[in-house]
mmCIF file of C-alpha atoms in Angstrom:
data_model
loop_
_atom_site.group_PDB
_atom_site.id
_atom_site.type_symbol
_atom_site.label_atom_id
_atom_site.label_comp_id
_atom_site.label_asym_id
_atom_site.label_seq_id
_atom_site.Cartn_x
_atom_site.Cartn_y
_atom_site.Cartn_z
ATOM 1 C CA MET G 48 0.000 0.000 0.000
ATOM 2 C CA ASP G 49 1.316 3.461 -0.888
ATOM 3 C CA ALA G 50 1.956 5.915 1.891
ATOM 4 C CA THR G 51 -0.638 8.626 2.273
ATOM 5 C CA PRO G 52 0.432 12.197 1.471
ATOM 6 C CA GLY G 53 2.327 13.739 4.344
ATOM 7 C CA SER G 54 2.899 10.433 6.115
ATOM 8 C CA ALA G 55 6.370 9.422 7.243
ATOM 9 C CA PRO G 56 8.048 6.801 5.031
ATOM 10 C CA GLY G 57 8.411 3.328 6.479
ATOM 11 C CA PRO G 58 11.792 1.683 7.027
ATOM 12 C CA ASP G 59 11.498 -0.205 3.728
ATOM 13 C CA ALA G 60 10.520 2.838 1.652
ATOM 14 C CA VAL G 61 12.555 3.399 -1.512
ATOM 15 C CA PRO G 62 14.099 6.897 -1.660
ATOM 16 C CA ASP G 63 12.243 9.074 -4.195
ATOM 17 C CA ALA G 64 14.809 11.293 -5.910
ATOM 18 C CA ASP G 65 12.186 13.065 -8.028
ATOM 19 C CA ALA G 66 10.057 14.008 -5.035
ATOM 20 C CA ALA G 67 13.160 15.281 -3.260
ATOM 21 C CA VAL G 68 14.001 17.565 -6.190
ATOM 22 C CA VAL G 69 10.456 18.945 -6.286
ATOM 23 C CA ALA G 70 10.515 19.561 -2.535
ATOM 24 C CA GLY G 71 13.928 21.210 -2.681
ATOM 25 C CA GLU G 72 15.430 18.557 -0.426
ATOM 26 C CA PRO G 73 18.793 16.747 -0.715
ATOM 27 C CA VAL G 74 18.600 14.124 -3.425
ATOM 28 C CA PRO G 75 18.652 10.530 -2.053
ATOM 29 C CA SER G 76 20.453 8.988 -4.989
ATOM 30 C CA ASP G 77 23.806 7.863 -6.313
ATOM 31 C CA ARG G 78 24.810 11.512 -6.487
ATOM 32 C CA ILE G 79 25.447 11.367 -2.740
ATOM 33 C CA ALA G 80 29.079 10.515 -2.026
ATOM 34 C CA LEU G 81 29.121 6.892 -0.957
ATOM 35 C CA ASP G 82 31.881 4.481 0.003
ATOM 36 C CA ARG G 83 32.317 1.215 1.852
ATOM 37 C CA ASP G 84 33.307 2.858 5.136
ATOM 38 C CA ARG G 85 30.153 4.975 5.195
ATOM 39 C CA ILE G 86 27.976 1.953 4.467
ATOM 40 C CA LEU G 87 29.602 -0.137 7.207
ATOM 41 C CA ALA G 88 29.318 2.691 9.725
ATOM 42 C CA ALA G 89 25.622 3.048 8.892
ATOM 43 C CA ALA G 90 25.108 -0.708 9.270
ATOM 44 C CA LEU G 91 26.787 -0.684 12.677
ATOM 45 C CA ALA G 92 24.688 2.301 13.766
ATOM 46 C CA HIS G 93 21.527 0.479 12.656
ATOM 47 C CA ILE G 94 22.474 -2.633 14.639
ATOM 48 C CA ASP G 95 23.320 -0.515 17.693
ATOM 49 C CA GLU G 96 19.906 1.146 17.548
ATOM 50 C CA GLN G 97 17.580 -1.590 16.309
ATOM 51 C CA GLY G 98 19.424 -4.884 16.523
ATOM 52 C CA LEU G 99 20.642 -7.253 13.853
ATOM 53 C CA ALA G 100 17.298 -8.832 12.975
ATOM 54 C CA GLY G 101 15.924 -5.714 11.290
ATOM 55 C CA LEU G 102 18.959 -5.008 9.130
ATOM 56 C CA THR G 103 18.203 -5.327 5.411
ATOM 57 C CA MET G 104 19.949 -3.850 2.403
ATOM 58 C CA ARG G 105 16.823 -1.834 1.626
ATOM 59 C CA ARG G 106 16.656 -0.332 5.100
ATOM 60 C CA LEU G 107 20.372 0.355 5.040
ATOM 61 C CA GLY G 108 20.009 2.077 1.682
ATOM 62 C CA HIS G 109 17.222 4.222 3.090
ATOM 63 C CA ARG G 110 19.435 5.131 6.027
ATOM 64 C CA VAL G 111 22.238 6.441 3.810
ATOM 65 C CA GLY G 112 19.842 7.968 1.279
ATOM 66 C CA VAL G 113 20.299 5.664 -1.707
ATOM 67 C CA GLU G 114 18.469 2.769 -3.280
ATOM 68 C CA ALA G 115 19.500 -0.669 -2.079
ATOM 69 C CA MET G 116 21.020 -1.608 -5.437
ATOM 70 C CA SER G 117 23.584 1.178 -5.050
ATOM 71 C CA LEU G 118 25.039 -0.564 -1.996
ATOM 72 C CA TYR G 119 26.077 -3.637 -3.955
ATOM 73 C CA ARG G 120 28.834 -1.686 -5.675
ATOM 74 C CA TYR G 121 30.625 -1.579 -2.333
ATOM 75 C CA VAL G 122 29.398 -4.685 -0.482
ATOM 76 C CA PRO G 123 28.411 -7.714 -2.614
ATOM 77 C CA GLY G 124 25.760 -8.880 -0.144
ATOM 78 C CA LYS G 125 24.632 -9.061 3.450
ATOM 79 C CA GLU G 126 27.225 -11.665 4.429
ATOM 80 C CA GLU G 127 30.034 -9.365 3.310
ATOM 81 C CA LEU G 128 28.274 -6.485 5.051
ATOM 82 C CA LEU G 129 28.279 -8.325 8.381
ATOM 83 C CA ASP G 130 31.928 -9.283 7.943
ATOM 84 C CA GLY G 131 32.648 -5.603 7.370
ATOM 85 C CA VAL G 132 30.853 -4.673 10.584
ATOM 86 C CA VAL G 133 33.118 -7.100 12.436
ATOM 87 C CA GLU G 134 36.100 -5.370 10.814
ATOM 88 C CA LEU G 135 34.848 -2.091 12.273
ATOM 89 C CA LEU G 136 34.586 -3.600 15.747
ATOM 90 C CA ILE G 137 38.104 -5.006 15.531
ATOM 91 C CA GLY G 138 39.200 -1.611 14.239
ATOM 92 C CA ASP G 139 37.887 -0.024 17.444
ATOM 93 C CA LEU G 140 40.237 -2.291 19.373
ATOM 94 C CA ARG G 141 43.136 -1.249 17.162
ATOM 95 C CA MET G 142 42.397 2.436 17.800
ATOM 96 C CA ASP G 143 42.129 2.058 21.590
ATOM 97 C CA PRO G 144 45.135 3.936 23.038
ATOM 98 C CA ASP G 145 45.163 1.761 26.166
ATOM 99 C CA VAL G 146 45.538 -1.496 24.217
ATOM 100 C CA LEU G 147 49.112 -2.482 23.400
ATOM 101 C CA HIS G 148 50.327 -4.578 20.469
ATOM 102 C CA SER G 149 53.235 -5.945 22.497
ATOM 103 C CA PRO G 150 53.894 -6.499 26.221
ATOM 104 C CA THR G 151 55.986 -3.428 27.003
ATOM 105 C CA HIS G 152 55.179 -3.680 30.732
ATOM 106 C CA GLY G 153 54.985 -7.452 31.174
ATOM 107 C CA TRP G 154 52.554 -10.066 29.915
ATOM 108 C CA GLN G 155 50.006 -9.585 32.705
ATOM 109 C CA ASP G 156 49.650 -5.887 31.881
ATOM 110 C CA PHE G 157 49.477 -6.778 28.174
ATOM 111 C CA LEU G 158 46.592 -9.215 28.687
ATOM 112 C CA GLN G 159 44.747 -6.964 31.121
ATOM 113 C CA ARG G 160 44.823 -4.084 28.659
ATOM 114 C CA LEU G 161 43.707 -6.323 25.817
ATOM 115 C CA ALA G 162 40.860 -7.833 27.847
ATOM 116 C CA HIS G 163 39.569 -4.437 28.921
ATOM 117 C CA GLY G 164 39.851 -3.178 25.342
ATOM 118 C CA VAL G 165 37.690 -6.026 24.052
ATOM 119 C CA ARG G 166 35.201 -5.387 26.849
ATOM 120 C CA ARG G 167 34.982 -1.715 25.890
ATOM 121 C CA VAL G 168 34.148 -2.742 22.319
ATOM 122 C CA ALA G 169 31.443 -5.075 23.629
ATOM 123 C CA LEU G 170 29.926 -2.410 25.872
ATOM 124 C CA ALA G 171 30.037 0.232 23.133
ATOM 125 C CA HIS G 172 28.246 -2.074 20.673
ATOM 126 C CA PRO G 173 26.416 -4.752 22.704
ATOM 127 C CA ARG G 174 23.947 -5.633 19.944
ATOM 128 C CA ALA G 175 26.691 -5.998 17.348
ATOM 129 C CA PHE G 176 29.253 -7.775 19.520
ATOM 130 C CA PRO G 177 27.746 -11.279 19.039
ATOM 131 C CA LEU G 178 28.812 -10.987 15.386
ATOM 132 C CA VAL G 179 32.397 -11.232 16.611
ATOM 133 C CA ALA G 180 31.527 -14.714 17.853
ATOM 134 C CA SER G 181 29.271 -15.837 15.023
ATOM 135 C CA ARG G 182 30.973 -14.660 11.838
ATOM 136 C CA PRO G 183 33.567 -17.017 10.302
ATOM 137 C CA PRO G 184 37.081 -15.930 11.356
ATOM 138 C CA GLU G 185 39.989 -15.302 9.011
ATOM 139 C CA ALA G 186 41.152 -18.893 9.588
ATOM 140 C CA PRO G 187 39.183 -21.838 11.033
ATOM 141 C CA TRP G 188 41.575 -22.346 13.932
ATOM 142 C CA LEU G 189 41.166 -18.791 15.212
ATOM 143 C CA ARG G 190 38.776 -18.263 18.089
ATOM 144 C CA PRO G 191 36.604 -15.276 18.925
ATOM 145 C CA PRO G 192 36.763 -12.642 20.181
ATOM 146 C CA LEU G 193 40.442 -12.452 19.113
ATOM 147 C CA ARG G 194 39.445 -13.591 15.641
ATOM 148 C CA SER G 195 41.744 -11.607 13.357
ATOM 149 C CA LEU G 196 45.139 -12.824 12.221
ATOM 150 C CA GLU G 197 46.673 -9.516 13.266
ATOM 151 C CA TRP G 198 45.537 -9.754 16.885
ATOM 152 C CA VAL G 199 46.202 -13.459 17.322
ATOM 153 C CA ASP G 200 49.703 -13.009 15.936
ATOM 154 C CA ALA G 201 50.295 -10.086 18.312
ATOM 155 C CA PHE G 202 48.961 -12.139 21.248
ATOM 156 C CA LEU G 203 51.097 -15.203 20.565
ATOM 157 C CA SER G 204 54.217 -13.244 19.647
ATOM 158 C CA GLY G 205 53.876 -11.134 22.774
ATOM 159 C CA LEU G 206 53.694 -14.149 25.068
ATOM 160 C CA LEU G 207 56.597 -15.840 23.297
ATOM 161 C CA GLU G 208 58.655 -12.688 23.869
ATOM 162 C CA GLU G 209 57.788 -12.972 27.561
ATOM 163 C CA GLY G 210 59.219 -16.493 27.802
ATOM 164 C CA PHE G 211 56.141 -18.616 27.069
ATOM 165 C CA SER G 212 56.747 -21.823 25.152
ATOM 166 C CA ASP G 213 54.723 -22.495 22.003
ATOM 167 C CA GLU G 214 52.493 -24.886 23.942
ATOM 168 C CA ALA G 215 52.004 -22.453 26.817
ATOM 169 C CA ALA G 216 51.233 -19.542 24.472
ATOM 170 C CA VAL G 217 48.580 -21.545 22.604
ATOM 171 C CA ALA G 218 47.052 -22.744 25.888
ATOM 172 C CA ALA G 219 46.969 -19.162 27.168
ATOM 173 C CA TYR G 220 45.302 -18.018 23.948
ATOM 174 C CA ARG G 221 42.586 -20.638 24.310
ATOM 175 C CA SER G 222 41.945 -19.920 27.971
ATOM 176 C CA PHE G 223 41.974 -16.165 27.441
ATOM 177 C CA THR G 224 39.530 -16.241 24.524
ATOM 178 C CA SER G 225 37.198 -18.697 26.273
ATOM 179 C CA PHE G 226 37.090 -16.462 29.335
ATOM 180 C CA LEU G 227 36.480 -13.302 27.304
ATOM 181 C CA LEU G 228 33.843 -14.761 25.024
ATOM 182 C CA GLY G 229 31.792 -16.430 27.732
ATOM 183 C CA THR G 230 31.923 -13.463 30.069
ATOM 184 C CA LEU G 231 31.211 -10.802 27.462
ATOM 185 C CA LEU G 232 28.395 -12.644 25.691
ATOM 186 C CA LEU G 233 26.636 -12.950 29.028
ATOM 187 C CA GLU G 234 27.233 -9.272 29.701
ATOM 188 C CA VAL G 235 25.947 -8.007 26.342
ATOM 189 C CA SER G 236 22.910 -10.280 26.587
ATOM 190 C CA ALA G 237 21.959 -8.277 29.674
ATOM 191 C CA HIS G 238 22.084 -5.186 27.435
ATOM 192 C CA GLY G 239 19.545 -6.633 25.021
ATOM 193 C CA ALA G 240 21.845 -8.439 22.586
ATOM 194 C CA ASP G 241 20.630 -11.568 20.828
ATOM 195 C CA VAL G 242 23.421 -14.065 21.461
ATOM 196 C CA GLY G 243 22.120 -17.201 19.805
ATOM 197 C CA PRO G 244 22.092 -19.352 17.891
ATOM 198 C CA LEU G 245 25.504 -18.708 16.386
ATOM 199 C CA ASP G 246 26.626 -19.448 12.849
ATOM 200 C CA VAL G 247 28.510 -22.655 12.101
ATOM 201 C CA VAL G 248 32.019 -21.914 10.917
ATOM 202 C CA ASP G 249 33.066 -23.538 7.654
ATOM 203 C CA ASP G 250 36.541 -24.993 8.116
ATOM 204 C CA HIS G 251 37.218 -24.600 4.406
ATOM 205 C CA GLN G 252 36.962 -20.821 4.440
ATOM 206 C CA ALA G 253 40.532 -20.258 5.565
ATOM 207 C CA ASP G 254 42.648 -17.999 3.403
ATOM 208 C CA ASP G 255 46.034 -19.698 3.679
ATOM 209 C CA VAL G 256 47.741 -17.022 1.618
ATOM 210 C CA GLU G 257 46.673 -14.283 4.023
ATOM 211 C CA ALA G 258 47.334 -16.431 7.097
ATOM 212 C CA SER G 259 50.859 -17.273 5.935
ATOM 213 C CA ARG G 260 51.743 -13.576 6.094
ATOM 214 C CA HIS G 261 51.458 -13.726 9.892
ATOM 215 C CA ALA G 262 54.488 -15.801 10.782
ATOM 216 C CA THR G 263 53.679 -16.804 14.353
ATOM 217 C CA VAL G 264 50.071 -17.743 13.636
ATOM 218 C CA TRP G 265 51.101 -19.711 10.556
ATOM 219 C CA ARG G 266 53.826 -21.623 12.399
ATOM 220 C CA LEU G 267 51.451 -22.563 15.226
ATOM 221 C CA ARG G 268 48.363 -23.181 13.061
ATOM 222 C CA HIS G 269 48.313 -26.943 13.726
ATOM 223 C CA ASP G 270 48.527 -26.404 17.482
ATOM 224 C CA LEU G 271 45.744 -23.823 17.226
ATOM 225 C CA ALA G 272 43.581 -26.250 15.243
ATOM 226 C CA HIS G 273 43.900 -29.015 17.839
ATOM 227 C CA ASP G 274 40.641 -29.597 19.725
ATOM 228 C CA ALA G 275 41.348 -29.405 23.452
ATOM 229 C CA SER G 276 37.828 -28.471 24.543
ATOM 230 C CA ALA G 277 37.477 -31.250 27.118
ATOM 231 C CA SER G 278 40.772 -30.542 28.856
ATOM 232 C CA GLU G 279 40.139 -26.790 28.750
ATOM 233 C CA PHE G 280 36.775 -27.328 30.423
ATOM 234 C CA GLU G 281 38.379 -29.402 33.161
ATOM 235 C CA VAL G 282 41.131 -26.835 33.718
ATOM 236 C CA ALA G 283 38.601 -23.992 33.878
ATOM 237 C CA LEU G 284 36.403 -25.989 36.252
ATOM 238 C CA GLU G 285 39.352 -26.786 38.508
ATOM 239 C CA ALA G 286 40.339 -23.120 38.545
ATOM 240 C CA LEU G 287 36.781 -22.184 39.479
ATOM 241 C CA LEU G 288 36.702 -24.748 42.287
ATOM 242 C CA GLU G 289 40.042 -23.493 43.589
ATOM 243 C CA ARG G 290 38.673 -19.963 43.569
ATOM 244 C CA LEU G 291 35.533 -21.084 45.398
ATOM 245 C CA THR G 292 37.685 -22.888 47.957
ATOM 246 C CA LEU G 293 39.597 -19.660 48.542
ATOM 247 C CA ILE G 294 36.355 -17.704 48.869
ATOM 248 C CA ARG G 295 35.022 -20.286 51.326
ATOM 249 C CA SER G 296 38.122 -20.027 53.494
ATOM 250 C CA GLU G 297 38.087 -16.221 53.383
ATOM 251 C CA LEU G 298 34.377 -15.748 54.045
ATOM 252 C CA GLY G 299 33.788 -18.764 56.270
#
């Protein structure tokens, strides 16, 4: 049904360039400067405000003032759009001045800064943060929320510089990411985020050429791919029980 005269357009309305010209308003068309960064920023803003479920290419086009077809010049489809939103979130971590790319003040300080940086991203974009967990990573043996080759390489290289063995660095990476993901998904769910169900990652989507450019990740890729879920669960459970034992002794 067509909108009645004077009524506000719905979220799926197609921008009417002719009507805009007649009304003396800015023209919602391809004549508006458009690029991939602007589209991704608009998509992230939409998710922040309305959640992921309502994001469509048509609504996104309406938000930036163009027809949906114009978006496909910059993002081939919704899957690529969501991957781009994840890139923006990871970019926020890169721009955080408190997050270090190497352990200049010891590995504990390095991990604390990194953990708090990821948490700040989650709190700034709680409705978008589950995408960090659900979108396929740059390689199948990478784990969210540290899901980019750049950050995993920085993490592993930093711990190796601090005297960790290969095995210890990989174990620390797994424990650290499990802690962050579980804690932060619970936290953003309290802020209204939809945290399930998550996408299934296709193990064949790895880009070996890109991964091989990150020397530490590439060298340890087989260790990273090893499934140690059961032992990690037991270690985490034991750590929890030890913590509860300490609490019991302290609080009586």
